[in-house]
Amino acid sequence: MAESYEKLYEQLCEILHKKGTKVNFEMVEKAYNVAKEAHKEQKRVSGMPYVLHPLSVAITVAEMEMDWHSVCAALLHDVVEDTDYTIEDIRDMFGESVAELVDGVTKLDKIQYSDKEEREMENLRKMFLAMAKDIRVIIIKFADRLHNMTTLISMSEEKQREKARETLNIFAPLAHRLGMYKIKWELEDLSLKYIDPIAYYEIVEGISQKRQEREEFIATIKATLRSKLEKLNIDCAIDGRPKHFYSIYRKMFTQNKTLDQIYDLFAVRVITDTVADCYAALGAAHELYIPMPGRFKDYIAMPKPNMYQSLHTTVIGPNGIPFEIQIRTREMHAVAENGIAAHWKYKNGGQADKSMDENLAWVKQLLEMQKDATDEEEFITSLKIDLFTDQVFVFTPKGDVMSFPAGATPIDFAFSIHSAVGCKMQGAKVNGKIVPLDYAMQNGDIVEVITSSAIHGPNLDWLKIVKTSQARNKINQWFKKENREANIIKGREAIEREIKRQSLTGYNLMRTEYMDPLIKRYGFKTYEDMFSAVGFGGMPVNKVISRLKEEYRKDVATDDILPVDTIEIVKSSKKKANNSGIVIEGIDSCLIRYAGCCNPVPGDKIIGYITRGRGVSIHRQDCTNIANAYIDEEEKARLIDVTWEINKDVAFTSHIKIVANDRTGIVLDVTNVIADMKVPLKTINARATKENVAIIEISFEITDTEQLEKIIHKLSSISGVIEVTRSTN
Ligand code: MN
């Protein structure tokens, strides 16, 4: 057994020697010995010595021409996770760079990839990239996964399928995105073997059955192409290969074809020295074979977002069988195989085409750093990637992945689950430990919200901590709702203040006749809803005032002056209007309204005002509006003497304002007085001022002043009441 890994180690050294990159062999050997020693008690599930695994991973990494730090890290990648060695030990022995790589790979192992929904896959892939932080970590992790996939056979069937699905869903798409096609194809083919073994072996057999036929076909084409290109003095390597199984599988699946119906199972690849040779070779190929229309793609002029460059064409070969030709330079080929990994290798070649990566912002950023890197150390730094720095990916306890803006806190997390969770949030656990609420979540954290039914809502300070607008909005919403009482008072006061400011106090704008159309128009259910909206700023005060003024104008002032004797005589179904309780000299029946500004009740000294088109409105003689009318000659002419008609059946609304010391139960005492008097209460509004004074406004229906005076007297005798007044204006 020992031989098998010693041999593998020799192979690793050979690759490193052949590549001729600057390699610290002493360190590589030390890493190998540490790995061998650390894993010496361990076996792979297959029963093989464990160290074969890190060695295989290191070979893949070396083949991709990564630096010796990466090779050492590949050798040591499972040491911290599986043995007694710590990351500090690695740092002491191999330095910061190797230690960071090992740490990065170890952290990536913590991601749970188990079955997720497709929308979560993308987050997982992003999380993977975000956590990797260094392109070399990704490459080591891919090499690790590749070797695990090749040794999957010794796992349970369930485990095999799970790993294969992960590989297909997370690793292969990432490899694709990073342009690492060689690894991508290997991973896909290995996954297919476990996910759909029947189809896999069908394809493998199908291809090998026709192998001879195909090989002859390819050989003819290669020979024909080679002689043509030699004549043109184009140096190139031509290579024919079967397409990888998974892409055939996908074609069979999506196009519903059998293997026999898929012609381009093989592709011929021409690798040239220069871009000019690529186009020359393309011309030659099109001279030899008829190109299929619509199948030519110039990825050299228009590279794929993952930096892939090549010319693709499908032509009609011998016997009318179509096949694909791919033409590219050696360098493009390296990129096609190893993608982003190849780019590091070519960083000194200066060939990195600017147009290569324009579509992929973060790759572009990487290449920018790469171009600027001059010395070895800087180059290493430039390998560090900072993908998705503006995002952080975390897990729910159930393993769902969620993404947040960088710096987001457990509060953001809680509100993104549900506002009910956020509002009941007491604390948070990250990876099983309690954290402060302003903890900035890190990639891969498992976040758990601790809720308590004793919590009655978010804290206002949270608004300063949260990073998502979702959490902010939900907290704001909660406060709006929660502070309803305060907002109602605030809103009402704001309206009253504005009425005062505009010197409109005398017009009793807040009477129901004006308020009702207002709240209806703006879709409020109750006055309180409207006040509350004004209170938290959802409804501008000015809108309220101007609407009330409009209603007032409609009510009081109309255009033409009506002589007394043509006052419209109406019969209203309303009790008040029907039997108004008012006698006007010389008029039997006319439209009577009780002015809302002073709310006269029987017993009050009253006067009538002939409105413009809306009958006679009845005011108290001491009403300020009447006082104003006396000033203007024309207005004065509209005043008319009226008297009460004694009729106990008519009810009048009276408004009372009570000022009292704010004590518990004061409102209850007031309502009790009204109830004792058997007076129907219409509205009640109570508020407290900062000075601890309660202002209670009530309205109720009475029949005369006598009754009203009794009520006022009783209200005045309630303990704590300072003043009881009728609203006179
Ligand atoms: Mn491993």
XYZ file of C-alpha atoms and ligand atoms in Angstrom:
730
model
C 0.000 0.000 0.000
C 2.736 2.409 0.948
C 4.077 1.965 -2.542
C 0.892 3.258 -4.072
C 1.153 6.602 -2.387
C 4.909 6.927 -2.709
C 4.352 6.457 -6.404
C 1.642 9.054 -6.455
C 3.952 11.478 -4.685
C 6.628 10.865 -7.313
C 4.052 11.607 -9.961
C 3.214 14.889 -8.216
C 6.876 15.909 -8.141
C 7.234 15.039 -11.790
C 4.347 17.286 -12.737
C 5.783 20.106 -10.658
C 9.197 19.670 -12.271
C 7.791 19.525 -15.752
C 5.752 22.685 -15.365
C 8.945 24.432 -14.366
C 7.165 26.943 -12.182
C 8.914 28.243 -9.139
C 8.269 25.503 -6.655
C 9.475 25.241 -3.104
C 10.024 21.481 -3.150
C 11.162 21.448 0.430
C 7.780 22.768 1.504
C 5.875 20.401 -0.752
C 7.753 17.460 0.707
C 7.135 18.705 4.226
C 3.425 19.034 3.455
C 3.367 15.524 2.055
C 5.044 14.159 5.186
C 2.689 16.037 7.507
C -0.326 14.745 5.585
C 1.031 11.201 5.598
C 1.693 11.377 9.332
C -1.567 13.086 10.237
C -3.775 10.716 8.265
C -1.780 7.594 9.029
C -4.519 6.003 11.119
C -7.227 6.890 8.648
C -8.628 4.963 5.750
C -10.907 6.083 2.969
C -14.304 4.395 2.923
C -12.855 2.251 0.141
C -10.280 0.930 2.617
C -7.401 2.720 0.879
C -4.944 4.774 2.923
C -6.381 8.225 3.423
C -3.324 10.084 2.178
C -4.082 8.917 -1.360
C -6.893 11.441 -1.370
C -4.927 14.613 -0.607
C -2.229 13.401 -2.974
C -4.710 13.002 -5.809
C -6.128 16.427 -5.075
C -2.625 17.917 -5.098
C -1.923 16.314 -8.480
C -5.033 17.869 -10.004
C -4.045 21.238 -8.546
C -0.507 20.864 -9.886
C -1.799 19.924 -13.313
C -3.746 23.135 -13.367
C -0.392 24.853 -12.806
C -1.318 26.461 -9.558
C 1.469 27.749 -7.302
C 3.226 25.602 -4.693
C 1.225 27.179 -1.888
C -1.871 25.699 -3.455
C -0.176 22.316 -3.851
C 0.808 22.305 -0.160
C -2.692 23.379 0.835
C -4.139 20.591 -1.312
C -1.953 18.075 0.498
C -3.023 19.470 3.860
C -6.631 20.292 3.044
C -8.219 17.635 5.272
C -5.650 17.769 8.072
C -7.323 20.446 10.189
C -10.789 19.023 9.670
C -9.961 15.377 10.328
C -6.905 15.239 12.582
C -5.475 16.867 15.689
C -3.601 19.524 13.740
C -4.871 23.074 14.102
C -4.748 25.898 11.642
C -2.111 27.515 13.893
C 0.094 24.445 13.470
C -0.180 24.819 9.702
C 0.622 28.516 9.942
C 3.708 27.826 12.051
C 4.965 25.159 9.677
C 3.974 26.510 6.267
C 3.304 30.198 6.690
C 0.308 32.459 6.385
C -0.487 31.819 2.738
C -0.809 28.028 2.983
C -2.679 28.318 6.289
C -5.242 30.666 4.780
C -5.831 28.326 1.884
C -6.321 25.339 4.180
C -8.634 27.400 6.360
C -10.627 28.469 3.305
C -11.101 24.889 2.112
C -12.061 23.753 5.617
C -14.684 26.496 5.828
C -16.154 25.540 2.469
C -16.693 22.043 3.853
C -19.139 23.504 6.319
C -21.642 24.496 3.664
C -24.578 22.126 3.637
C -25.542 21.487 0.065
C -28.273 18.941 0.698
C -31.364 19.108 -1.473
C -32.447 22.623 -2.121
C -34.891 24.342 -4.375
C -33.493 25.750 -7.573
C -33.820 29.355 -6.350
C -31.657 28.437 -3.390
C -29.037 26.756 -5.546
C -27.989 30.071 -6.949
C -27.588 31.466 -3.455
C -25.561 28.437 -2.477
C -23.284 28.919 -5.464
C -22.866 32.556 -4.572
C -22.222 31.633 -0.973
C -19.580 29.209 -2.107
C -17.816 31.897 -4.104
C -18.262 34.478 -1.390
C -16.801 32.187 1.245
C -13.905 31.028 -0.858
C -12.351 34.494 -0.946
C -9.387 33.143 -2.923
C -9.584 31.606 -6.361
C -7.074 28.948 -5.288
C -9.419 27.780 -2.547
C -12.077 27.196 -5.182
C -9.659 25.247 -7.336
C -8.521 23.036 -4.443
C -12.152 22.470 -3.507
C -12.993 21.465 -7.072
C -10.047 19.077 -7.179
C -11.224 17.659 -3.850
C -14.754 17.153 -5.153
C -13.450 15.614 -8.348
C -11.466 12.999 -6.466
C -14.358 12.313 -4.113
C -16.571 11.758 -7.124
C -14.137 9.283 -8.654
C -14.128 7.282 -5.417
C -17.856 7.552 -4.819
C -18.366 3.900 -5.706
C -17.542 2.785 -2.175
C -20.292 4.939 -0.639
C -23.888 3.887 0.031
C -26.261 4.327 -2.883
C -28.122 7.044 -1.081
C -24.914 8.954 -0.396
C -23.823 8.493 -3.989
C -26.972 10.070 -5.347
C -26.829 12.896 -2.820
C -23.224 13.735 -3.682
C -23.933 13.416 -7.395
C -26.859 15.822 -7.171
C -24.814 18.340 -5.227
C -22.075 18.088 -7.781
C -24.461 18.578 -10.657
C -26.327 21.439 -8.990
C -23.566 23.366 -7.314
C -20.107 22.427 -8.485
C -20.630 21.843 -12.206
C -22.483 25.135 -12.772
C -19.773 26.948 -10.814
C -17.045 25.290 -12.871
C -18.928 26.361 -15.956
C -19.152 29.907 -14.745
C -15.478 29.995 -13.953
C -14.732 28.556 -17.383
C -13.227 25.377 -15.931
C -14.747 23.141 -18.576
C -12.446 20.194 -18.116
C -13.424 19.800 -14.470
C -17.019 20.634 -15.286
C -17.274 17.810 -17.807
C -15.561 15.324 -15.571
C -17.866 16.247 -12.689
C -20.957 16.012 -14.881
C -20.038 12.643 -16.332
C -19.221 11.255 -12.896
C -22.514 12.558 -11.516
C -24.519 11.115 -14.371
C -23.115 7.697 -13.590
C -24.854 7.780 -10.196
C -27.948 9.808 -11.012
C -29.012 7.906 -14.099
C -26.773 4.824 -14.339
C -28.894 3.149 -17.018
C -28.641 6.096 -19.378
C -24.987 6.532 -18.555
C -23.991 2.987 -19.465
C -26.227 3.085 -22.506
C -24.304 6.079 -23.791
C -20.919 4.632 -22.873
C -21.710 1.366 -24.627
C -23.373 3.036 -27.570
C -20.320 5.158 -28.174
C -17.842 2.315 -27.797
C -19.877 0.045 -30.104
C -19.513 2.493 -32.921
C -16.039 3.403 -31.906
C -14.273 1.926 -34.882
C -16.691 3.485 -37.304
C -16.330 6.854 -35.625
C -12.605 6.660 -35.295
C -12.235 6.001 -38.992
C -14.488 8.933 -39.700
C -12.462 11.237 -37.455
C -9.176 9.963 -38.799
C -10.212 10.812 -42.355
C -11.222 14.296 -41.387
C -8.047 14.897 -39.373
C -5.876 13.793 -42.266
C -7.753 15.927 -44.757
C -7.606 18.981 -42.534
C -3.942 18.481 -41.661
C -2.745 18.320 -45.235
C -4.767 21.368 -46.161
C -3.395 23.374 -43.220
C 0.158 22.223 -43.869
C -0.106 23.583 -47.372
C -1.144 26.886 -45.889
C 1.816 26.762 -43.477
C -0.399 26.792 -40.421
C 1.180 25.114 -37.422
C -1.449 23.348 -35.456
C -2.502 20.362 -33.416
C -5.646 18.536 -34.467
C -7.526 16.412 -32.067
C -10.795 14.522 -32.345
C -12.727 13.480 -29.295
C -16.120 12.252 -28.306
C -18.273 14.825 -26.637
C -18.667 14.219 -22.972
C -21.455 11.959 -21.880
C -23.508 14.411 -19.944
C -23.906 16.749 -22.918
C -24.997 13.812 -25.058
C -27.383 12.779 -22.312
C -28.844 16.249 -22.156
C -29.268 16.332 -25.921
C -31.007 12.963 -25.903
C -33.210 14.153 -23.101
C -34.132 17.632 -24.324
C -34.400 16.763 -28.017
C -35.910 13.377 -27.317
C -33.430 11.610 -29.563
C -31.737 8.266 -29.442
C -27.987 8.021 -29.522
C -28.099 7.099 -33.213
C -29.932 10.282 -34.001
C -27.241 12.499 -32.537
C -24.662 13.117 -35.193
C -22.157 15.390 -33.612
C -21.014 12.954 -30.979
C -17.528 13.913 -31.960
C -15.853 17.230 -32.303
C -12.615 18.026 -34.038
C -10.431 20.586 -32.400
C -7.751 22.632 -34.098
C -5.255 24.349 -31.822
C -3.148 27.060 -33.472
C -0.452 29.497 -32.421
C -2.089 32.760 -33.349
C -5.529 34.272 -33.733
C -4.813 34.918 -37.414
C -4.159 31.194 -37.869
C -7.539 30.458 -36.294
C -9.368 32.406 -38.966
C -7.130 30.977 -41.690
C -7.913 27.456 -40.444
C -11.599 28.281 -40.410
C -11.405 29.416 -44.031
C -9.636 26.183 -44.955
C -12.257 24.076 -43.172
C -15.077 25.861 -44.969
C -13.274 25.274 -48.274
C -13.103 21.559 -47.546
C -16.590 21.083 -46.138
C -19.860 22.868 -46.596
C -20.703 24.784 -43.418
C -24.154 24.321 -41.931
C -25.972 27.644 -41.969
C -26.450 29.326 -38.637
C -23.959 27.118 -36.848
C -20.881 29.342 -37.026
C -20.013 31.120 -33.793
C -17.145 33.518 -33.291
C -16.341 33.412 -29.589
C -12.953 34.941 -30.331
C -14.448 38.277 -31.319
C -17.273 37.798 -28.828
C -15.968 35.787 -25.882
C -18.372 34.094 -23.510
C -18.811 35.782 -20.134
C -16.626 33.152 -18.524
C -13.739 34.127 -20.843
C -14.158 31.182 -23.185
C -12.810 31.936 -26.664
C -12.992 29.762 -29.740
C -14.391 29.538 -33.256
C -17.184 26.997 -33.607
C -18.531 25.730 -36.879
C -20.552 22.697 -37.893
C -19.833 21.354 -41.358
C -21.135 18.528 -43.512
C -18.547 15.753 -43.525
C -18.110 12.659 -45.631
C -21.337 10.701 -46.258
C -23.341 13.778 -45.311
C -22.610 13.392 -41.592
C -22.306 16.739 -39.823
C -19.581 17.344 -37.266
C -18.328 20.250 -35.233
C -14.950 21.926 -35.557
C -13.578 24.108 -32.764
C -10.620 26.325 -33.577
C -8.612 28.292 -31.021
C -5.131 29.284 -29.929
C -3.149 27.326 -27.383
C -3.771 29.977 -24.804
C -7.488 30.059 -25.470
C -7.442 26.317 -25.164
C -5.867 26.498 -21.729
C -8.571 28.950 -20.702
C -11.219 26.681 -22.195
C -9.968 23.781 -20.115
C -9.159 25.487 -16.851
C -10.920 28.815 -17.119
C -10.124 31.265 -14.410
C -7.278 29.055 -13.205
C -5.525 29.370 -16.560
C -5.701 33.096 -16.347
C -3.282 33.243 -13.488
C -0.820 31.224 -15.410
C -0.929 33.615 -18.335
C -0.721 36.696 -16.239
C 2.895 37.230 -17.223
C 2.230 36.463 -20.864
C 0.329 39.725 -21.130
C -2.060 38.099 -23.553
C -5.177 38.486 -21.488
C -7.541 40.041 -23.944
C -9.390 43.029 -22.618
C -12.612 42.072 -24.319
C -12.514 38.673 -22.686
C -14.372 39.427 -19.578
C -16.371 42.548 -20.153
C -19.598 40.782 -19.443
C -18.546 39.390 -16.140
C -17.952 42.254 -13.812
C -16.218 40.421 -11.058
C -13.893 38.522 -13.356
C -13.028 41.853 -14.865
C -12.222 43.150 -11.443
C -9.991 40.152 -10.844
C -8.144 40.718 -14.060
C -7.659 44.360 -13.250
C -5.914 43.369 -10.049
C -3.957 40.787 -11.895
C -2.648 43.256 -14.450
C -1.404 45.572 -11.755
C 0.343 42.879 -9.804
C 4.065 43.141 -10.347
C 5.906 41.039 -7.816
C 5.294 37.603 -6.434
C 3.699 38.786 -3.229
C 1.373 41.120 -5.016
C 0.424 38.359 -7.363
C -0.555 36.167 -4.461
C -2.620 39.008 -3.061
C -4.296 39.373 -6.404
C -5.412 35.779 -6.177
C -7.600 36.772 -3.298
C -11.032 37.334 -4.602
C -13.703 39.405 -3.088
C -16.849 38.204 -4.677
C -20.212 39.476 -3.610
C -18.671 41.749 -1.008
C -21.981 43.536 -0.863
C -23.825 40.368 0.055
C -23.770 37.875 2.861
C -25.276 34.397 2.745
C -26.568 32.641 5.829
C -28.560 29.578 6.726
C -31.809 29.186 8.589
C -31.783 26.393 11.194
C -33.605 24.295 8.588
C -30.750 24.803 6.159
C -32.411 27.275 3.802
C -30.042 29.824 2.347
C -30.876 33.483 2.615
C -28.976 36.419 1.228
C -28.659 39.826 2.849
C -26.760 43.007 2.234
C -23.324 42.883 3.860
C -23.428 43.968 7.492
C -27.020 42.787 7.951
C -27.947 41.729 11.478
C -30.068 38.978 13.045
C -32.872 41.561 13.205
C -32.868 41.777 9.407
C -32.894 38.010 9.372
C -35.873 37.848 11.746
C -37.967 40.327 9.787
C -37.186 38.611 6.517
C -38.720 35.444 7.910
C -41.883 37.139 9.092
C -42.733 40.409 10.756
C -44.330 38.418 13.573
C -40.942 36.810 14.219
C -39.225 40.194 14.196
C -41.774 41.754 16.515
C -41.413 38.960 19.059
C -37.638 38.808 18.787
C -35.799 38.557 22.069
C -32.356 37.583 20.866
C -30.434 35.570 18.320
C -28.115 32.611 18.132
C -25.451 32.282 15.499
C -23.912 28.848 15.085
C -25.483 27.917 18.405
C -24.133 30.850 20.376
C -26.013 33.911 21.588
C -24.917 37.043 19.749
C -25.751 40.712 20.253
C -28.546 41.973 18.015
C -26.188 44.220 16.095
C -23.953 41.278 15.168
C -22.966 41.488 11.492
C -23.844 38.122 9.985
C -21.027 36.241 8.251
C -21.150 33.957 5.255
C -22.236 30.466 6.210
C -23.603 31.430 9.629
C -26.523 29.415 10.869
C -28.842 32.026 12.330
C -31.611 31.312 14.756
C -34.045 33.842 16.158
C -35.122 33.558 19.767
C -38.654 34.828 20.206
C -40.681 35.394 23.323
C -44.370 35.978 23.780
C -43.406 38.452 26.492
C -41.939 40.756 23.847
C -44.475 43.267 22.660
C -42.742 44.694 19.684
C -39.527 45.908 18.183
C -37.250 48.442 19.761
C -37.084 51.875 18.183
C -33.271 51.684 18.325
C -33.366 48.762 15.927
C -34.002 51.237 13.159
C -30.395 52.341 13.576
C -29.095 48.774 13.403
C -31.009 47.159 10.558
C -29.589 47.098 7.048
C -32.578 45.996 4.990
C -35.421 48.262 3.993
C -37.732 45.340 4.608
C -36.900 45.270 8.315
C -36.971 49.052 8.525
C -40.393 49.241 6.909
C -41.808 46.559 9.102
C -40.529 48.197 12.265
C -41.932 51.546 11.150
C -45.230 49.948 10.340
C -45.401 48.407 13.747
C -44.832 51.717 15.463
C -47.461 53.345 13.341
C -49.963 50.755 14.362
C -48.873 50.499 17.961
C -48.861 54.234 18.572
C -52.346 54.599 17.222
C -53.738 56.224 20.355
C -50.943 58.735 20.492
C -51.197 59.320 16.765
C -54.913 60.009 16.994
C -54.313 62.690 19.594
C -51.375 64.058 17.686
C -53.346 64.166 14.457
C -56.328 65.803 16.026
C -54.163 68.421 17.667
C -52.373 69.094 14.431
C -55.668 69.761 12.698
C -56.883 71.984 15.508
C -53.607 73.855 15.538
C -53.849 74.451 11.832
C -57.434 75.646 12.155
C -56.282 78.114 14.756
C -53.310 79.196 12.662
C -55.575 79.925 9.724
C -57.967 81.821 12.034
C -60.765 79.409 11.221
C -61.706 78.693 14.794
C -65.097 80.334 14.420
C -66.374 78.028 11.724
C -66.619 74.743 13.579
C -65.033 72.982 10.648
C -64.788 69.673 12.459
C -68.492 69.018 12.588
C -69.783 65.742 11.269
C -71.396 67.220 8.152
C -67.945 68.224 6.963
C -65.942 65.378 8.407
C -68.083 62.603 6.972
C -67.531 63.488 3.318
C -63.849 64.040 4.098
C -63.155 60.599 5.555
C -65.312 58.985 2.886
C -63.352 60.695 0.168
C -59.991 59.557 1.519
C -61.181 56.071 2.359
C -60.980 56.203 6.156
C -63.399 54.134 8.160
C -63.515 56.338 11.219
C -62.463 59.798 12.310
C -59.783 58.115 14.427
C -58.297 56.464 11.381
C -58.007 59.855 9.755
C -56.567 61.526 12.855
C -54.086 58.692 13.238
C -53.039 59.028 9.610
C -52.449 62.731 10.168
C -50.606 61.855 13.374
C -48.003 59.620 11.796
C -47.728 61.741 8.713
C -49.661 59.559 6.314
C -52.161 62.322 5.625
C -51.139 65.990 5.279
C -52.932 68.365 7.622
C -53.421 70.877 4.863
C -55.358 68.418 2.789
C -57.726 67.905 5.680
C -58.179 71.615 6.267
C -58.759 72.542 2.663
C -61.273 69.756 2.285
C -63.130 70.896 5.403
C -63.117 74.466 4.109
C -64.568 73.291 0.853
C -67.376 71.524 2.647
C -68.000 74.608 4.687
C -68.247 76.763 1.589
C -70.679 74.335 0.046
C -72.733 74.525 3.191
C -72.828 78.202 3.886
C -72.227 80.266 0.846
C -73.905 79.713 -2.473
C -74.068 82.107 -5.329
C -77.534 83.663 -5.610
C -79.388 85.582 -2.987
C -82.805 84.218 -2.305
C -85.627 86.431 -1.076
C -87.326 85.208 2.042
C -90.654 84.469 0.451
C -89.262 82.060 -2.119
C -87.419 79.936 0.367
C -87.795 76.396 -0.749
C -90.305 74.442 1.197
C -89.259 70.912 1.715
C -90.423 67.910 3.570
C -87.519 65.996 4.925
C -87.723 62.557 6.380
C -85.422 63.634 9.168
C -87.016 64.171 12.488
C -85.251 67.438 13.017
C -86.247 68.998 9.724
C -89.660 67.487 9.641
C -90.710 68.965 12.856
C -88.102 71.561 13.321
C -89.299 73.078 16.565
C -88.764 76.585 15.173
C -91.266 79.264 14.444
C -90.475 81.846 11.827
C -92.790 84.814 11.631
C -95.008 84.640 8.520
C -93.627 81.373 7.190
C -95.380 78.094 7.785
C -92.716 75.719 6.764
C -89.261 76.123 5.380
C -85.920 74.382 5.384
C -84.441 74.793 8.834
C -80.915 73.859 9.808
C -79.293 74.116 13.173
C -75.968 75.813 12.850
C -73.110 73.476 13.685
C -70.995 76.342 14.899
C -73.029 77.018 18.046
C -75.476 74.101 18.313
C -78.464 75.924 19.764
C -80.835 73.991 21.963
C -84.310 74.985 23.113
C -84.052 77.685 25.691
C -81.123 79.355 23.989
C -81.675 82.811 22.578
C -81.648 82.220 18.856
C -81.705 84.019 15.554
C -82.198 82.819 11.979
C -79.901 83.439 9.059
C -81.275 83.180 5.545
C -78.616 81.232 3.696
C -78.091 81.441 -0.007
C -80.297 78.625 -1.207
C -80.205 76.331 1.783
C -83.008 77.575 3.912
C -82.684 79.224 7.296
C -79.941 78.300 9.644
C -80.586 78.721 13.331
C -77.795 80.179 15.468
C -77.485 81.157 19.051
C -77.617 84.892 19.415
C -74.222 84.894 21.084
C -72.627 82.977 18.171
C -69.559 84.684 16.780
C -70.752 84.092 13.222
C -73.862 86.109 13.964
C -71.804 88.839 15.564
C -69.820 88.985 12.327
C -73.012 89.138 10.275
C -74.073 92.304 12.095
C -71.013 94.129 10.825
C -71.910 93.689 7.153
C -75.092 95.457 5.975
C -75.906 92.829 3.419
C -75.318 89.993 5.810
C -77.303 91.753 8.487
C -80.288 91.860 6.156
C -80.274 88.085 6.081
C -80.923 87.798 9.786
C -84.431 86.927 10.724
C -86.253 86.600 14.044
C -87.068 83.060 15.063
C -88.458 81.490 18.223
C -88.612 78.040 19.678
C -91.727 76.046 19.254
C -92.217 74.057 22.381
C -91.961 70.399 21.406
C -90.313 67.848 23.627
C -90.003 65.296 20.877
C -87.299 67.103 19.028
C -83.737 66.214 19.911
C -80.786 68.560 19.624
C -77.146 67.813 19.630
C -75.116 69.575 22.205
C -71.326 69.689 22.455
C -69.594 69.965 25.788
C -65.953 70.387 26.615
C -64.678 69.216 29.973
C -61.288 70.150 31.312
C -60.119 68.041 34.233
C -57.099 66.748 36.060
C -56.013 63.645 34.236
C -56.804 60.824 36.609
C -57.758 57.226 36.120
C -61.462 56.724 35.538
C -62.269 60.329 34.728
C -63.700 59.399 31.331
C -65.758 56.650 32.897
C -67.200 59.094 35.452
C -68.194 61.472 32.672
C -69.974 58.779 30.690
C -71.731 57.575 33.829
C -73.193 61.039 34.410
C -74.547 61.122 30.878
C -75.948 57.629 31.241
C -77.607 58.483 34.596
C -79.351 61.368 32.935
C -80.686 58.969 30.279
C -79.206 61.142 27.623
C -78.038 59.445 24.408
C -74.301 59.976 24.047
C -73.231 60.608 20.456
C -69.505 61.087 20.505
C -66.744 61.214 23.054
C -63.141 62.246 22.592
C -60.597 62.320 25.332
C -56.993 63.384 25.285
C -54.343 64.276 27.785
C -52.069 67.258 27.501
C -48.452 67.343 28.631
C -49.513 69.271 31.711
C -51.491 66.238 32.840
C -54.753 67.851 31.955
C -57.479 65.752 30.424
C -59.662 67.293 27.791
C -62.890 65.418 27.203
C -65.234 66.438 24.472
C -68.652 64.877 24.330
C -71.776 65.367 22.315
C -75.208 64.084 23.190
C -78.829 64.645 22.333
C -81.025 66.790 24.519
C -84.356 68.469 24.200
C -83.846 71.810 25.928
C -81.459 74.060 27.826
C -82.890 73.075 31.135
C -81.743 69.536 30.653
C -78.420 70.779 29.362
C -77.817 72.918 32.415
C -78.479 69.958 34.674
C -75.918 67.914 32.856
C -73.341 70.688 33.010
C -73.955 71.014 36.701
C -73.492 67.295 37.316
C -70.385 67.124 35.187
C -68.880 70.075 37.080
C -69.291 68.239 40.358
C -67.208 65.230 39.244
C -64.015 65.176 41.245
C -61.081 66.638 39.359
C -63.164 68.521 36.808
C -61.890 72.059 36.384
C -64.199 73.484 33.791
C -67.245 72.481 31.771
C -68.197 74.604 28.797
C -70.537 74.443 25.854
C -68.719 74.730 22.604
C -69.946 78.134 21.597
C -68.280 78.759 18.351
Mn -10.950 16.167 0.902
